[in-house]
mmCIF file of C-alpha atoms in Angstrom:
data_model
loop_
_atom_site.group_PDB
_atom_site.id
_atom_site.type_symbol
_atom_site.label_atom_id
_atom_site.label_comp_id
_atom_site.label_asym_id
_atom_site.label_seq_id
_atom_site.Cartn_x
_atom_site.Cartn_y
_atom_site.Cartn_z
ATOM 1 C CA MET A 1 -15.273 19.343 -37.690
ATOM 2 C CA ILE A 2 -18.873 20.666 -37.679
ATOM 3 C CA LYS A 3 -20.097 17.215 -38.758
ATOM 4 C CA GLN A 4 -18.197 15.577 -35.878
ATOM 5 C CA ILE A 5 -19.650 18.055 -33.356
ATOM 6 C CA LEU A 6 -23.175 17.379 -34.615
ATOM 7 C CA ILE A 7 -22.641 13.631 -34.245
ATOM 8 C CA VAL A 8 -21.422 14.071 -30.635
ATOM 9 C CA VAL A 9 -24.373 16.348 -29.756
ATOM 10 C CA LEU A 10 -26.832 13.898 -31.327
ATOM 11 C CA ALA A 11 -25.311 10.995 -29.429
ATOM 12 C CA PHE A 12 -25.607 12.970 -26.181
ATOM 13 C CA LEU A 13 -29.268 13.781 -26.811
ATOM 14 C CA VAL A 14 -30.144 10.176 -27.666
ATOM 15 C CA GLY A 15 -28.325 8.960 -24.553
ATOM 16 C CA SER A 16 -30.126 11.479 -22.362
ATOM 17 C CA CYS A 17 -33.550 10.599 -23.750
ATOM 18 C CA SER A 18 -32.958 6.876 -23.303
ATOM 19 C CA LYS A 19 -32.773 7.340 -19.530
ATOM 20 C CA GLU A 20 -36.385 8.487 -19.411
ATOM 21 C CA PRO A 21 -39.398 6.229 -20.117
ATOM 22 C CA LYS A 22 -40.683 6.554 -23.667
ATOM 23 C CA ASN A 23 -44.137 8.050 -24.148
ATOM 24 C CA GLY A 24 -44.428 9.152 -20.520
ATOM 25 C CA LEU A 25 -44.729 7.185 -17.316
ATOM 26 C CA ARG A 26 -47.023 4.237 -18.069
ATOM 27 C CA VAL A 27 -48.895 2.701 -15.136
ATOM 28 C CA ALA A 28 -51.285 -0.262 -15.432
ATOM 29 C CA ALA A 29 -54.297 -0.126 -13.112
ATOM 30 C CA SER A 30 -57.768 -1.549 -12.601
ATOM 31 C CA PRO A 31 -60.549 1.030 -13.117
ATOM 32 C CA VAL A 32 -61.859 1.630 -9.575
ATOM 33 C CA PRO A 33 -60.398 2.944 -7.364
ATOM 34 C CA HIS A 34 -56.874 2.577 -8.724
ATOM 35 C CA ALA A 35 -57.189 4.425 -12.032
ATOM 36 C CA GLN A 36 -59.255 7.120 -10.306
ATOM 37 C CA MET A 37 -56.503 7.676 -7.758
ATOM 38 C CA LEU A 38 -53.885 7.877 -10.496
ATOM 39 C CA GLU A 39 -56.028 10.410 -12.361
ATOM 40 C CA PHE A 40 -56.046 12.506 -9.193
ATOM 41 C CA VAL A 41 -52.232 12.815 -9.140
ATOM 42 C CA LYS A 42 -51.891 13.393 -12.890
ATOM 43 C CA PRO A 43 -51.872 17.233 -12.683
ATOM 44 C CA GLU A 44 -49.311 17.199 -9.879
ATOM 45 C CA LEU A 45 -46.973 14.979 -11.881
ATOM 46 C CA LYS A 46 -47.530 17.105 -14.985
ATOM 47 C CA LYS A 47 -46.176 20.119 -13.075
ATOM 48 C CA LYS A 48 -42.982 18.105 -12.591
ATOM 49 C CA GLY A 49 -42.721 17.368 -16.294
ATOM 50 C CA ILE A 50 -44.020 13.798 -15.977
ATOM 51 C CA ASP A 51 -46.738 12.693 -18.388
ATOM 52 C CA LEU A 52 -48.665 9.975 -16.539
ATOM 53 C CA ILE A 53 -50.316 7.478 -18.890
ATOM 54 C CA ILE A 54 -52.822 5.169 -17.203
ATOM 55 C CA VAL A 55 -53.334 1.765 -18.831
ATOM 56 C CA VAL A 56 -56.704 0.567 -17.521
ATOM 57 C CA THR A 57 -57.508 -3.155 -17.375
ATOM 58 C CA ASP A 58 -59.862 -5.547 -15.574
ATOM 59 C CA ASP A 59 -57.550 -8.507 -16.184
ATOM 60 C CA TYR A 60 -55.666 -9.323 -12.981
ATOM 61 C CA ASN A 61 -53.016 -11.258 -14.914
ATOM 62 C CA MET A 62 -52.080 -8.485 -17.344
ATOM 63 C CA PRO A 63 -50.442 -5.767 -15.178
ATOM 64 C CA ASN A 64 -47.616 -7.857 -13.691
ATOM 65 C CA ARG A 65 -46.851 -9.506 -17.014
ATOM 66 C CA ALA A 66 -46.820 -6.116 -18.750
ATOM 67 C CA LEU A 67 -44.540 -4.699 -16.056
ATOM 68 C CA ALA A 68 -42.102 -7.593 -16.271
ATOM 69 C CA ASN A 69 -42.076 -7.263 -20.082
ATOM 70 C CA LYS A 70 -41.338 -3.506 -19.829
ATOM 71 C CA GLU A 71 -44.628 -2.591 -21.494
ATOM 72 C CA VAL A 72 -45.468 -0.380 -18.495
ATOM 73 C CA ASP A 73 -43.294 1.270 -15.858
ATOM 74 C CA ALA A 74 -45.392 0.447 -12.794
ATOM 75 C CA ASN A 75 -48.724 -1.007 -11.775
ATOM 76 C CA PHE A 76 -51.304 -0.322 -9.096
ATOM 77 C CA PHE A 77 -54.088 -2.880 -8.748
ATOM 78 C CA GLN A 78 -53.074 -5.674 -6.373
ATOM 79 C CA HIS A 79 -52.649 -6.539 -2.734
ATOM 80 C CA ILE A 80 -49.499 -8.063 -1.235
ATOM 81 C CA PRO A 81 -50.593 -11.736 -1.106
ATOM 82 C CA PHE A 82 -51.560 -11.608 -4.798
ATOM 83 C CA LEU A 83 -48.202 -10.020 -5.681
ATOM 84 C CA ASP A 84 -46.290 -12.644 -3.681
ATOM 85 C CA GLU A 85 -48.194 -15.461 -5.403
ATOM 86 C CA GLN A 86 -47.561 -14.018 -8.883
ATOM 87 C CA ILE A 87 -43.826 -13.663 -8.194
ATOM 88 C CA LYS A 88 -43.723 -17.234 -6.900
ATOM 89 C CA GLN A 89 -45.691 -18.595 -9.864
ATOM 90 C CA PHE A 90 -44.099 -16.659 -12.732
ATOM 91 C CA GLY A 91 -40.741 -15.534 -11.372
ATOM 92 C CA TYR A 92 -41.429 -11.863 -12.088
ATOM 93 C CA GLU A 93 -38.597 -9.559 -10.992
ATOM 94 C CA ILE A 94 -40.921 -6.919 -9.561
ATOM 95 C CA GLU A 95 -41.440 -5.450 -6.111
ATOM 96 C CA SER A 96 -43.721 -3.292 -4.002
ATOM 97 C CA ILE A 97 -42.401 0.179 -3.197
ATOM 98 C CA ALA A 98 -45.325 1.626 -1.233
ATOM 99 C CA ASN A 99 -48.464 0.618 0.641
ATOM 100 C CA ILE A 100 -51.276 2.774 -0.739
ATOM 101 C CA GLU A 101 -54.745 1.678 0.377
ATOM 102 C CA ILE A 102 -56.976 -1.100 1.677
ATOM 103 C CA GLU A 103 -60.260 -2.092 0.044
ATOM 104 C CA PRO A 104 -62.134 -4.285 2.524
ATOM 105 C CA MET A 105 -63.714 -7.294 0.817
ATOM 106 C CA GLY A 106 -67.415 -7.619 1.558
ATOM 107 C CA ILE A 107 -70.157 -10.226 1.459
ATOM 108 C CA TYR A 108 -73.103 -8.943 -0.594
ATOM 109 C CA SER A 109 -76.561 -10.335 -1.306
ATOM 110 C CA LYS A 110 -79.759 -9.435 -3.100
ATOM 111 C CA LYS A 111 -81.702 -12.160 -1.289
ATOM 112 C CA ILE A 112 -80.894 -11.849 2.414
ATOM 113 C CA HIS A 113 -80.236 -9.022 4.842
ATOM 114 C CA SER A 114 -78.005 -10.855 7.308
ATOM 115 C CA LEU A 115 -75.564 -13.773 7.157
ATOM 116 C CA SER A 116 -77.670 -15.464 9.839
ATOM 117 C CA GLU A 117 -80.351 -15.859 7.146
ATOM 118 C CA LEU A 118 -78.154 -18.142 5.041
ATOM 119 C CA LYS A 119 -79.959 -21.469 4.838
ATOM 120 C CA SER A 120 -78.407 -24.926 4.688
ATOM 121 C CA GLY A 121 -77.048 -25.601 1.211
ATOM 122 C CA ALA A 122 -76.969 -21.900 0.299
ATOM 123 C CA THR A 123 -74.772 -20.921 -2.644
ATOM 124 C CA VAL A 124 -71.948 -18.435 -2.060
ATOM 125 C CA ALA A 125 -69.941 -17.050 -4.972
ATOM 126 C CA ILE A 126 -66.237 -16.499 -4.316
ATOM 127 C CA PRO A 127 -63.279 -15.348 -6.477
ATOM 128 C CA ASN A 128 -61.487 -18.105 -8.388
ATOM 129 C CA ASP A 129 -57.936 -16.711 -8.162
ATOM 130 C CA PRO A 130 -55.932 -18.284 -5.307
ATOM 131 C CA THR A 131 -55.310 -15.293 -3.048
ATOM 132 C CA ASN A 132 -58.772 -13.766 -3.311
ATOM 133 C CA GLU A 133 -60.455 -17.145 -2.886
ATOM 134 C CA ALA A 134 -58.568 -17.583 0.373
ATOM 135 C CA ARG A 135 -59.488 -14.042 1.345
ATOM 136 C CA ALA A 136 -63.194 -14.793 0.860
ATOM 137 C CA LEU A 137 -62.973 -18.034 2.818
ATOM 138 C CA LEU A 138 -61.139 -16.313 5.663
ATOM 139 C CA LEU A 139 -63.895 -13.689 5.789
ATOM 140 C CA LEU A 140 -66.578 -16.399 5.950
ATOM 141 C CA GLN A 141 -64.532 -18.154 8.629
ATOM 142 C CA SER A 142 -64.397 -14.937 10.679
ATOM 143 C CA GLN A 143 -68.208 -14.990 10.702
ATOM 144 C CA GLY A 144 -68.354 -18.560 12.001
ATOM 145 C CA LEU A 145 -69.753 -19.985 8.752
ATOM 146 C CA LEU A 146 -66.914 -22.431 8.150
ATOM 147 C CA GLN A 147 -63.576 -23.589 9.488
ATOM 148 C CA LEU A 148 -60.414 -24.003 7.408
ATOM 149 C CA ASP A 149 -57.902 -26.773 8.083
ATOM 150 C CA ASP A 150 -55.321 -24.012 8.610
ATOM 151 C CA PRO A 151 -57.169 -20.924 9.915
ATOM 152 C CA ASN A 152 -54.329 -18.581 8.865
ATOM 153 C CA ASN A 153 -53.497 -19.954 5.405
ATOM 154 C CA LEU A 154 -53.629 -17.099 2.877
ATOM 155 C CA GLN A 155 -53.630 -19.621 0.015
ATOM 156 C CA SER A 156 -56.630 -21.692 1.111
ATOM 157 C CA THR A 157 -59.177 -22.955 -1.421
ATOM 158 C CA ALA A 158 -62.575 -24.568 -1.017
ATOM 159 C CA LEU A 159 -60.720 -27.882 -0.678
ATOM 160 C CA ASN A 160 -59.278 -26.596 2.616
ATOM 161 C CA VAL A 161 -62.697 -26.179 4.244
ATOM 162 C CA ALA A 162 -62.601 -28.592 7.181
ATOM 163 C CA GLU A 163 -65.984 -27.730 8.705
ATOM 164 C CA ASN A 164 -69.024 -26.514 6.790
ATOM 165 C CA THR A 165 -71.968 -27.006 9.146
ATOM 166 C CA LYS A 166 -74.442 -25.279 6.814
ATOM 167 C CA GLY A 167 -73.238 -27.220 3.801
ATOM 168 C CA LEU A 168 -72.586 -24.021 1.874
ATOM 169 C CA ARG A 169 -71.999 -24.581 -1.841
ATOM 170 C CA PHE A 170 -69.233 -22.458 -3.349
ATOM 171 C CA VAL A 171 -69.463 -21.056 -6.864
ATOM 172 C CA GLU A 172 -66.045 -19.933 -8.101
ATOM 173 C CA ALA A 173 -65.945 -17.104 -10.638
ATOM 174 C CA ASP A 174 -63.593 -14.450 -11.964
ATOM 175 C CA ALA A 175 -63.412 -11.677 -9.381
ATOM 176 C CA ALA A 176 -64.566 -9.050 -11.877
ATOM 177 C CA MET A 177 -67.693 -11.073 -12.687
ATOM 178 C CA LEU A 178 -68.879 -11.623 -9.107
ATOM 179 C CA PRO A 179 -71.297 -8.643 -8.959
ATOM 180 C CA ARG A 180 -73.150 -10.188 -11.909
ATOM 181 C CA THR A 181 -73.677 -13.431 -9.991
ATOM 182 C CA LEU A 182 -75.750 -11.765 -7.247
ATOM 183 C CA PRO A 183 -79.178 -12.499 -8.804
ATOM 184 C CA ASP A 184 -78.281 -16.205 -9.060
ATOM 185 C CA VAL A 185 -76.610 -16.915 -5.699
ATOM 186 C CA ASP A 186 -77.516 -16.374 -2.077
ATOM 187 C CA ALA A 187 -74.411 -14.287 -1.376
ATOM 188 C CA ALA A 188 -71.101 -13.326 -2.969
ATOM 189 C CA ALA A 189 -67.701 -12.255 -1.656
ATOM 190 C CA ILE A 190 -66.736 -9.235 -3.752
ATOM 191 C CA ASN A 191 -63.596 -7.109 -3.815
ATOM 192 C CA THR A 192 -64.443 -3.472 -3.111
ATOM 193 C CA ASN A 193 -63.026 -2.221 -6.415
ATOM 194 C CA TYR A 194 -65.452 -4.444 -8.330
ATOM 195 C CA ALA A 195 -68.284 -3.613 -5.943
ATOM 196 C CA LEU A 196 -67.777 0.100 -6.614
ATOM 197 C CA GLU A 197 -67.622 -0.476 -10.379
ATOM 198 C CA ALA A 198 -70.974 -2.292 -10.143
ATOM 199 C CA HIS A 199 -72.438 0.612 -8.108
ATOM 200 C CA LEU A 200 -72.727 -1.492 -4.974
ATOM 201 C CA ASN A 201 -72.368 0.462 -1.752
ATOM 202 C CA PRO A 202 -69.923 -1.199 0.674
ATOM 203 C CA LYS A 203 -72.045 0.214 3.497
ATOM 204 C CA ASP A 204 -74.756 -2.213 2.332
ATOM 205 C CA ALA A 205 -72.490 -5.260 2.574
ATOM 206 C CA LEU A 206 -73.620 -7.946 5.020
ATOM 207 C CA VAL A 207 -70.095 -7.850 6.447
ATOM 208 C CA LEU A 208 -66.783 -6.176 5.574
ATOM 209 C CA GLU A 209 -63.223 -7.168 6.405
ATOM 210 C CA SER A 210 -61.712 -5.487 9.428
ATOM 211 C CA LYS A 211 -59.319 -2.575 8.955
ATOM 212 C CA ASP A 212 -56.332 -4.731 10.013
ATOM 213 C CA SER A 213 -56.669 -6.850 6.861
ATOM 214 C CA PRO A 214 -53.317 -8.018 5.416
ATOM 215 C CA TYR A 215 -54.592 -7.279 1.904
ATOM 216 C CA VAL A 216 -52.980 -3.872 1.397
ATOM 217 C CA ASN A 217 -52.917 -2.601 -2.193
ATOM 218 C CA VAL A 218 -49.443 -1.577 -3.307
ATOM 219 C CA LEU A 219 -47.542 0.355 -5.969
ATOM 220 C CA VAL A 220 -45.287 -2.068 -7.869
ATOM 221 C CA VAL A 221 -42.257 -1.544 -10.132
ATOM 222 C CA ARG A 222 -39.494 -3.639 -11.652
ATOM 223 C CA ASN A 223 -36.579 -4.514 -9.399
ATOM 224 C CA GLY A 224 -33.972 -1.764 -9.709
ATOM 225 C CA ASP A 225 -36.390 0.945 -10.892
ATOM 226 C CA GLU A 226 -37.450 2.097 -7.432
ATOM 227 C CA ASN A 227 -35.024 5.041 -7.399
ATOM 228 C CA ARG A 228 -35.922 6.431 -10.817
ATOM 229 C CA PRO A 229 -36.890 10.092 -10.353
ATOM 230 C CA ASP A 230 -40.241 9.676 -12.104
ATOM 231 C CA ILE A 231 -41.080 6.580 -10.032
ATOM 232 C CA GLN A 232 -40.131 8.415 -6.831
ATOM 233 C CA ALA A 233 -42.347 11.346 -7.855
ATOM 234 C CA LEU A 234 -45.257 8.947 -8.419
ATOM 235 C CA LYS A 235 -44.677 7.299 -5.039
ATOM 236 C CA GLU A 236 -44.606 10.671 -3.277
ATOM 237 C CA ALA A 237 -47.816 11.788 -4.972
ATOM 238 C CA MET A 238 -49.598 8.529 -4.143
ATOM 239 C CA THR A 239 -48.663 8.733 -0.455
ATOM 240 C CA SER A 240 -49.200 12.460 0.049
ATOM 241 C CA ASP A 241 -51.558 14.221 2.453
ATOM 242 C CA ASN A 242 -53.588 15.313 -0.572
ATOM 243 C CA MET A 243 -54.081 11.672 -1.569
ATOM 244 C CA ARG A 244 -55.110 10.743 1.974
ATOM 245 C CA VAL A 245 -57.806 13.443 1.954
ATOM 246 C CA PHE A 246 -58.933 12.373 -1.532
ATOM 247 C CA ILE A 247 -59.356 8.742 -0.449
ATOM 248 C CA LEU A 248 -61.266 9.591 2.719
ATOM 249 C CA GLU A 249 -63.583 12.104 1.057
ATOM 250 C CA LYS A 250 -64.277 10.245 -2.189
ATOM 251 C CA TYR A 251 -64.755 6.707 -0.906
ATOM 252 C CA GLN A 252 -66.289 7.381 2.511
ATOM 253 C CA GLY A 253 -64.723 4.360 4.204
ATOM 254 C CA ALA A 254 -65.031 1.961 1.262
ATOM 255 C CA VAL A 255 -61.305 2.533 0.660
ATOM 256 C CA LEU A 256 -58.881 3.348 3.462
ATOM 257 C CA PRO A 257 -55.390 4.923 3.276
ATOM 258 C CA ALA A 258 -52.582 2.534 4.209
ATOM 259 C CA PHE A 259 -49.745 5.070 4.530
#
């Protein structure tokens, strides 16, 4: 009888534990500002019995794959157009559960002080992933430096440039590597997270995206996990008044709350 009771109790405990993520709540994130923001909410989640484990990566392709493969429980690194493209390309069963922040892309240069100084045939480095390449081209278009065949296409590439009066030459590179290209190009379109990592000040950018940019960074989970108590606690912490104040004070306009 005692043996049977022990077996039942053990089965109950194993069943209860299996409902919670093993080894804490694992969230994949790029270093700046995403991992920093997650570090900020760590103590708050700890008070609720949730051990937040931040998996930091610079590889844009890793977090969604890891999430889909159940290697992490959530990720925070990407904007909506990038997420939509990844779902379309790989069939990931993942979804956004909260808008968190906007990081305006900027055009930076070590050689000129204004976009009007760009000479004919100037080289401009842009991200080589589809959504961020389009984002860079749309920013250049907004400054009158080129015209796309579809001015609103969020998947445009350099092949979609219909007018290029200055004959700008585009150098495509991994988004994380763009700050390193600055000594070798006339200008570069750099995501704010990578600009901050490279100690570039967005206030020094030749131009920044407007605050109504569609490129909102989101918290992403697997389909069906959105109502898990630990996921809900993370969402609440990431969209709290405390987080809003943290973003505004720490990043001084380089990152803006989107909630």
